[in-house]
Amino acid sequence: QLQLVESGGGLVQPGGSLRLSCVASRLVVGSFVIGWFRQAPGKEREGVSCIDQSDGSTYYADSVKGRFTISRDNAKKLVYLQMNSLKPEDTAVYYCAAGPKRSVQAMCSTSFMDYWGKGSLVTVSS
């Protein structure tokens, strides 16, 4: 069993920054993807950013490229999402999720994630 716990969400003004953290209960050897997904009210859950815990390859949704940065600290079993230049449309519940790397092209697909955190609410509003 792999458990994931998010933290760092909250209220921030447009243009501001937040850093989300996700701690995993254990490390996984081999190609394994961990990342961030979000779901706004009335919308489908979407992949925001994912990283291969082994080789460090990353994925970013077009909507967050240049603003968000994913990073990992395998020794501490942590993954971060640094969110800068936040926009109201970034408002959502952000979930940490993980699963074996099944596809390079779709490494950040919700359907490929086997483990999910409970989510952390990020609200971008003035």
XYZ file of N, CA, C and O in Angstrom, residues 1-2 4 26-35 37 50-55 57 97-116:
164
model
N 0.825 -1.183 0.000
C 0.000 0.000 0.000
C 0.873 1.252 0.000
O 1.858 1.332 0.724
N 0.508 2.199 -0.830
C 1.183 3.481 -0.902
C 0.196 4.561 -0.483
O -0.884 4.694 -1.066
N -0.469 8.697 0.218
C -0.023 10.022 -0.182
C -0.801 11.066 0.597
O -2.022 10.968 0.730
N 6.149 5.353 1.253
C 7.292 4.534 0.899
C 7.818 4.905 -0.477
O 7.112 5.533 -1.274
N 9.043 4.522 -0.754
C 9.627 4.701 -2.068
C 9.360 3.474 -2.921
O 9.202 2.363 -2.405
N 9.300 3.681 -4.229
C 9.090 2.602 -5.177
C 10.287 2.546 -6.119
O 10.671 3.561 -6.697
N 10.871 1.377 -6.261
C 12.024 1.197 -7.136
C 11.545 1.021 -8.572
O 10.584 0.301 -8.834
N 12.225 1.675 -9.488
C 11.886 1.562 -10.890
C 11.137 2.775 -11.403
O 11.032 3.800 -10.733
N 10.616 2.649 -12.613
C 9.899 3.738 -13.250
C 8.518 3.891 -12.618
O 7.653 3.026 -12.764
N 8.343 4.974 -11.927
C 7.116 5.229 -11.195
C 6.805 6.711 -11.310
O 7.690 7.550 -11.156
N 5.567 7.025 -11.587
C 5.157 8.405 -11.793
C 4.402 8.918 -10.576
O 3.535 8.241 -10.031
N 4.734 10.118 -10.177
C 3.991 10.793 -9.127
C 3.741 12.215 -9.591
O 4.576 12.813 -10.268
N 2.584 12.748 -9.255
C 2.300 14.092 -9.730
C 1.060 14.697 -9.127
O 0.513 14.205 -8.133
N -2.778 16.523 -9.777
C -3.996 16.623 -10.554
C -4.913 17.614 -9.861
O -4.791 17.855 -8.667
N 3.443 15.987 -13.665
C 3.895 14.707 -13.145
C 5.390 14.557 -13.363
O 5.971 15.173 -14.255
N 5.997 13.708 -12.551
C 7.423 13.461 -12.644
C 7.712 11.987 -12.431
O 7.084 11.341 -11.595
N 8.643 11.460 -13.217
C 9.116 10.098 -13.024
C 10.109 10.115 -11.875
O 11.126 10.813 -11.943
N 9.821 9.368 -10.826
C 10.663 9.418 -9.641
C 12.050 8.859 -9.873
O 12.954 9.120 -9.078
N 12.227 8.111 -10.959
C 13.523 7.514 -11.243
C 14.397 8.392 -12.133
O 15.508 8.769 -11.743
N 13.919 8.723 -13.333
C 14.750 9.468 -14.275
C 14.495 10.972 -14.284
O 15.207 11.711 -14.964
N 12.039 12.699 -15.586
C 11.288 13.260 -16.702
C 9.978 13.843 -16.197
O 9.386 13.335 -15.242
N -1.048 12.128 -6.748
C -1.365 10.781 -7.205
C -0.117 10.109 -7.757
O 0.843 10.776 -8.151
N -0.153 8.782 -7.809
C 1.007 8.039 -8.277
C 0.602 6.714 -8.898
O -0.481 6.180 -8.622
N 1.482 6.180 -9.735
C 1.269 4.889 -10.360
C 2.458 4.492 -11.205
O 3.319 5.322 -11.507
N 2.534 3.228 -11.598
C 3.612 2.789 -12.484
C 3.575 3.553 -13.796
O 2.503 3.934 -14.270
N 4.741 3.773 -14.385
C 4.810 4.494 -15.649
C 4.399 3.551 -16.775
O 5.177 2.704 -17.210
N 3.194 3.722 -17.235
C 2.639 2.870 -18.276
C 2.802 3.438 -19.679
O 2.760 2.699 -20.660
N 2.966 4.745 -19.760
C 3.071 5.402 -21.058
C 3.891 6.671 -20.930
O 3.721 7.437 -19.985
N 4.768 6.895 -21.900
C 5.530 8.138 -21.943
C 4.640 9.287 -22.395
O 4.682 10.387 -21.846
N 3.818 9.019 -23.397
C 2.949 10.050 -23.949
C 1.854 10.460 -22.972
O 1.423 11.612 -22.979
N 1.399 9.520 -22.154
C 0.302 9.791 -21.230
C 0.716 9.519 -19.793
O -0.035 8.904 -19.021
N 1.893 9.972 -19.421
C 2.413 9.694 -18.093
C 1.641 10.411 -16.990
O 1.767 10.060 -15.821
N 0.841 11.403 -17.360
C 0.095 12.174 -16.367
C -1.414 12.043 -16.585
O -2.162 13.003 -16.374
N -1.841 10.867 -16.984
C -3.256 10.600 -17.172
C -3.871 10.106 -15.872
O -3.285 9.284 -15.165
N -5.058 10.582 -15.571
C -5.725 10.183 -14.333
C -5.983 8.686 -14.286
O -5.913 8.071 -13.221
N -6.266 8.080 -15.440
C -6.604 6.671 -15.494
C -5.431 5.762 -15.169
O -5.630 4.587 -14.859
N -4.222 6.278 -15.233
C -3.035 5.477 -14.960
C -2.563 5.586 -13.514
O -1.597 4.931 -13.137
N -3.219 6.394 -12.728
C -2.825 6.569 -11.342
C -3.548 5.569 -10.441
O -4.771 5.427 -10.510
N -2.795 4.882 -9.619
C -3.349 3.856 -8.740
C -3.539 4.336 -7.302
O -4.318 3.745 -6.553
N -2.826 5.372 -6.923
C -2.861 5.858 -5.553
C -3.158 7.345 -5.544
O -2.594 8.110 -6.326
N -4.032 7.749 -4.638
C -4.476 9.140 -4.576
C -4.482 9.662 -3.153
O -4.840 8.941 -2.218
